Amino acid sequence: MGRTKIDYGIDLGTTNSAIARMEKGTPVIKKSEGYLKDTTPSCIHFNKKKATIVGDRAYNILGKEAILAFKKNDPALVNTYIEFKRNMGSDEKFKCKNMGRAFSPEELSAEVLKALKGNVRDEEINSIVVTVPAKFKGVQKDATQKAAELAGFQHCLLLQEPIAASTAYGINAKSIEDGEWLVFDFGGGTFDVALMKANEGIMKVMDTEGDNHLGGKNLDSAIVDKILMPYLEDNYTINKILADDQWKNLLRDALKYFVEEIKINLSSKDK
């Protein structure tokens, strides 16, 4: 007997993405093969053989490419892409030397969705729920739908991220105290909040709000710009690099790869 409801959900994130299936009323993360992680980095690499690499392997390649591109002052050496979710619904194109073409944010997002779809190995998925930021406009939602279509999904429903977080909280909580609750989702690229009202175990959405350009990636950039770049400028002779906007941006990109690791370590360490 075929499914009569959508049992799969995807968090298509700026930094990391994940797919889950409802199994006996409980959401179960479908882990990426090989890495056995709950999340997959939203990172795409196209190699010289025109093969597509998604996730952790792609992100590891990004670090090496970023350093090489900085050393040679050549952005074309980077054929790995992240943070494209922030450009959904725009005319932004990501040029790729290895593929000899440019990709839209929708096309890159579709590659992430295909990889997540591949995490499910016991059945074919045709329908999906995909979460989107609370402040995504119509064109951005249309772009997300387009990405799902390119990934091979026949049906795609969109759900606001803070509402998804609120729903998850309501499902997992043994008891919900009546009253108003403010649920926030601080992600890699966006910050979303939902005002929920709980009454006798039932949660209702009262309002949502968000910022599409406030997230962990902004913290990475702030650490680079406010801490590392001033330190390098004070201790090394990099005037030539700073005077060249392209070279300066390549330095920033190379540093961001290491800054994320520093930031993650600081989440559990004192220094």
Coordinates of C-alpha atoms in Angstrom, one line a residue:
M1 CA 0.0 0.0 0.0
G2 CA 1.4 3.4 -1.0
R3 CA 1.9 6.2 1.5
T4 CA -1.0 8.6 2.1
K5 CA 1.1 11.2 3.9
I6 CA 4.5 12.8 3.7
D7 CA 6.8 11.1 6.2
Y8 CA 10.1 12.8 5.2
G9 CA 11.4 16.2 6.2
I10 CA 14.6 18.1 5.2
D11 CA 16.3 20.9 6.9
L12 CA 18.0 22.6 4.0
G13 CA 20.5 24.7 5.9
T14 CA 23.0 27.4 5.0
T15 CA 25.8 25.5 6.8
N16 CA 24.5 21.9 7.3
S17 CA 21.5 20.0 6.1
A18 CA 19.7 16.8 7.3
I19 CA 16.8 14.5 6.4
A20 CA 14.5 12.6 8.8
R21 CA 11.7 10.1 8.5
M22 CA 8.7 9.7 10.8
E23 CA 8.8 6.1 12.2
K24 CA 6.0 5.1 14.5
G25 CA 5.5 8.8 15.5
T26 CA 9.1 9.5 16.1
P27 CA 11.4 11.5 13.7
V28 CA 14.5 9.4 12.9
I29 CA 17.5 11.1 11.2
K30 CA 18.8 9.2 8.2
K31 CA 22.5 9.5 8.5
S32 CA 25.0 10.1 5.6
E33 CA 26.6 6.9 4.4
G34 CA 30.3 6.5 5.4
Y35 CA 30.3 9.4 7.9
L36 CA 27.3 8.3 10.0
K37 CA 26.6 11.9 10.9
D38 CA 23.2 13.5 11.6
T39 CA 24.0 16.4 9.3
T40 CA 25.6 16.9 5.9
P41 CA 27.6 20.1 5.2
S42 CA 25.8 22.1 2.6
C43 CA 28.9 22.2 0.4
I44 CA 29.4 21.2 -3.2
H45 CA 32.6 20.5 -5.1
F46 CA 33.0 19.9 -8.8
N47 CA 36.3 18.2 -9.7
K48 CA 38.3 18.2 -12.9
K49 CA 36.6 14.9 -14.0
K50 CA 33.3 16.8 -13.8
A51 CA 32.1 14.7 -10.8
T52 CA 30.0 16.2 -8.1
I53 CA 31.1 15.8 -4.4
V54 CA 28.7 16.8 -1.6
G55 CA 29.2 17.1 2.1
D56 CA 32.2 16.5 4.3
R57 CA 34.5 15.6 1.5
A58 CA 33.6 18.7 -0.4
Y59 CA 34.1 20.9 2.7
N60 CA 37.6 19.4 3.3
I61 CA 38.5 20.2 -0.3
L62 CA 37.3 23.8 0.2
G63 CA 39.9 24.5 2.9
K64 CA 42.7 23.4 0.6
E65 CA 41.3 25.3 -2.4
A66 CA 40.9 28.4 -0.4
I67 CA 44.5 28.4 0.7
L68 CA 45.8 27.7 -2.8
A69 CA 43.6 30.4 -4.3
F70 CA 45.0 32.9 -1.8
K71 CA 48.6 32.0 -2.5
K72 CA 48.1 32.3 -6.2
N73 CA 45.6 35.2 -6.0
D74 CA 43.3 33.3 -8.3
P75 CA 39.6 32.8 -7.3
A76 CA 39.1 30.5 -10.3
L77 CA 41.0 27.8 -8.4
V78 CA 38.0 27.5 -6.1
N79 CA 35.5 25.0 -7.4
T80 CA 33.7 24.4 -4.1
Y81 CA 30.6 26.3 -2.9
I82 CA 29.0 27.1 0.4
E83 CA 26.4 29.5 1.7
F84 CA 24.4 29.5 -1.6
K85 CA 21.2 29.4 0.3
R86 CA 21.6 33.0 1.1
N87 CA 21.3 33.8 -2.6
M88 CA 18.1 31.7 -3.2
G89 CA 15.7 33.6 -5.5
S90 CA 18.4 35.9 -6.8
D91 CA 20.2 36.2 -10.2
E92 CA 23.5 35.3 -8.5
K93 CA 25.6 32.7 -10.4
F94 CA 28.5 30.7 -9.1
K95 CA 31.2 30.3 -11.8
C96 CA 32.9 26.9 -12.0
K97 CA 36.1 26.5 -14.0
N98 CA 36.1 22.7 -13.7
M99 CA 32.6 22.4 -15.2
G100 CA 33.0 25.3 -17.7
R101 CA 29.7 26.9 -16.6
A102 CA 28.0 28.8 -13.8
F103 CA 25.4 27.4 -11.3
S104 CA 22.4 29.0 -9.8
P105 CA 21.7 28.7 -6.0
E106 CA 18.8 26.5 -6.9
E107 CA 21.0 24.1 -8.8
L108 CA 23.6 23.9 -6.0
S109 CA 20.8 23.4 -3.4
A110 CA 19.4 20.6 -5.6
E111 CA 22.7 18.7 -5.3
V112 CA 22.4 18.9 -1.5
L113 CA 18.9 17.6 -1.7
K114 CA 20.0 14.7 -4.0
A115 CA 22.7 13.7 -1.5
L116 CA 20.2 13.7 1.4
K117 CA 17.8 11.7 -0.7
G118 CA 20.5 9.2 -1.2
N119 CA 20.8 8.7 2.6
V120 CA 17.5 6.8 2.4
R121 CA 18.3 3.4 1.0
D122 CA 15.3 1.3 1.7
E123 CA 12.7 3.2 -0.4
E124 CA 12.2 5.8 -3.1
I125 CA 11.2 9.2 -1.9
N126 CA 8.8 11.3 -4.1
S127 CA 7.4 13.7 -1.5
I128 CA 9.1 15.9 1.0
V129 CA 8.7 18.7 3.5
V130 CA 11.5 21.3 3.4
T131 CA 12.0 24.0 6.0
V132 CA 12.6 27.6 5.0
P133 CA 13.5 30.7 7.0
A134 CA 10.5 32.7 8.4
K135 CA 11.4 35.8 6.3
F136 CA 11.9 34.0 3.0
K137 CA 10.0 35.9 0.3
G138 CA 7.9 34.4 -2.5
V139 CA 10.8 34.3 -4.9
Q140 CA 13.0 32.5 -2.4
K141 CA 10.3 30.0 -1.6
D142 CA 9.8 29.4 -5.4
A143 CA 13.5 28.9 -5.7
T144 CA 13.4 26.3 -2.9
Q145 CA 10.5 24.5 -4.7
K146 CA 12.6 24.6 -7.9
A147 CA 15.6 23.0 -6.1
A148 CA 13.3 20.2 -4.8
E149 CA 12.0 19.7 -8.4
L150 CA 15.6 19.5 -9.8
A151 CA 16.4 17.0 -7.1
G152 CA 13.7 14.7 -8.3
F153 CA 10.9 15.3 -5.8
Q154 CA 7.4 15.3 -7.3
H155 CA 5.8 17.0 -4.3
C156 CA 7.4 19.5 -1.9
L157 CA 5.7 21.3 1.0
L158 CA 7.5 24.2 2.7
L159 CA 7.5 24.8 6.5
Q160 CA 8.9 27.8 8.3
E161 CA 11.9 26.8 10.3
P162 CA 10.8 28.3 13.7
I163 CA 7.5 26.6 13.4
A164 CA 9.3 23.3 12.7
A165 CA 11.4 23.8 15.8
S166 CA 8.2 24.6 17.8
T167 CA 6.4 21.6 16.5
A168 CA 9.4 19.4 17.4
Y169 CA 9.4 20.8 20.9
G170 CA 5.7 20.1 21.3
I171 CA 6.1 16.5 20.1
N172 CA 9.0 15.7 22.5
A173 CA 7.7 17.6 25.6
K174 CA 5.9 15.3 28.1
S175 CA 3.9 18.3 29.3
I176 CA 3.7 21.9 28.0
E177 CA 2.9 24.7 30.4
D178 CA 0.1 26.9 29.2
G179 CA 1.1 30.3 28.1
E180 CA 3.2 32.1 25.5
W181 CA 6.5 30.6 24.3
L182 CA 9.2 32.3 22.2
V183 CA 11.0 29.7 20.1
F184 CA 14.2 30.8 18.3
D185 CA 16.3 29.1 15.6
F186 CA 19.8 30.5 15.3
G187 CA 21.2 28.8 12.3
G188 CA 24.3 29.1 10.1
G189 CA 22.8 31.8 7.9
T190 CA 19.5 32.9 9.4
F191 CA 17.9 33.8 12.7
D192 CA 14.2 33.0 13.1
V193 CA 11.7 33.3 16.0
A194 CA 8.2 32.1 16.5
L195 CA 5.7 33.2 19.1
M196 CA 3.7 30.2 20.2
K197 CA 0.7 29.9 22.5
A198 CA 0.2 26.7 24.4
N199 CA -3.2 25.8 25.8
E200 CA -4.0 22.3 27.3
G201 CA -1.1 20.7 25.4
I202 CA -1.9 22.3 22.0
M203 CA 0.5 24.8 20.5
K204 CA -0.7 27.5 18.1
V205 CA 1.5 29.9 16.1
M206 CA 0.8 33.5 16.9
D207 CA 3.5 35.2 14.9
T208 CA 6.9 34.7 13.2
E209 CA 9.9 37.0 12.5
G210 CA 13.4 36.6 11.2
D211 CA 16.6 37.9 9.7
N212 CA 17.9 36.2 6.5
H213 CA 21.4 37.5 7.0
L214 CA 22.2 36.8 10.7
G215 CA 23.7 33.5 11.6
G216 CA 26.8 31.5 12.5
K217 CA 28.5 32.6 9.2
N218 CA 28.2 36.2 10.4
L219 CA 30.1 35.2 13.5
D220 CA 32.8 33.6 11.4
S221 CA 33.2 36.8 9.4
A222 CA 33.2 39.0 12.6
I223 CA 36.1 36.9 14.1
V224 CA 38.0 37.2 10.8
D225 CA 37.4 41.0 10.5
K226 CA 37.6 42.0 14.1
I227 CA 40.3 39.7 15.5
L228 CA 42.4 37.9 12.9
M229 CA 42.8 40.5 10.2
P230 CA 43.8 43.3 12.7
Y231 CA 46.3 40.8 14.2
L232 CA 47.9 40.0 10.8
E233 CA 48.0 43.6 9.9
D234 CA 49.8 44.5 13.2
N235 CA 52.3 41.7 13.1
Y236 CA 53.0 41.1 9.4
T237 CA 53.6 43.1 6.3
I238 CA 50.4 42.5 4.3
N239 CA 49.9 46.0 2.8
K240 CA 50.1 44.6 -0.7
I241 CA 47.4 42.1 0.0
L242 CA 45.1 44.6 1.7
A243 CA 45.4 47.0 -1.2
D244 CA 44.1 44.4 -3.6
D245 CA 40.4 43.7 -3.0
Q246 CA 40.4 40.3 -4.7
W247 CA 43.5 39.2 -2.8
K248 CA 42.1 40.5 0.5
N249 CA 38.8 38.6 0.0
L250 CA 40.7 35.4 -0.8
L251 CA 42.6 35.8 2.5
R252 CA 39.3 36.3 4.3
D253 CA 37.9 33.2 2.7
A254 CA 40.9 31.1 3.6
L255 CA 40.8 32.3 7.2
K256 CA 37.0 31.6 7.6
Y257 CA 37.6 27.9 7.1
F258 CA 39.8 27.8 10.2
V259 CA 37.7 30.3 12.1
E260 CA 34.7 27.9 12.0
E261 CA 36.8 25.2 13.7
I262 CA 37.9 27.8 16.4
K263 CA 34.3 28.8 17.0
I264 CA 33.1 25.2 17.4
N265 CA 35.9 24.5 19.8
L266 CA 35.0 27.6 21.9
S267 CA 31.5 26.2 22.3
S268 CA 32.9 23.5 24.6
K269 CA 36.2 24.9 25.8
D270 CA 37.1 28.0 27.9
K271 CA 40.0 29.2 25.6

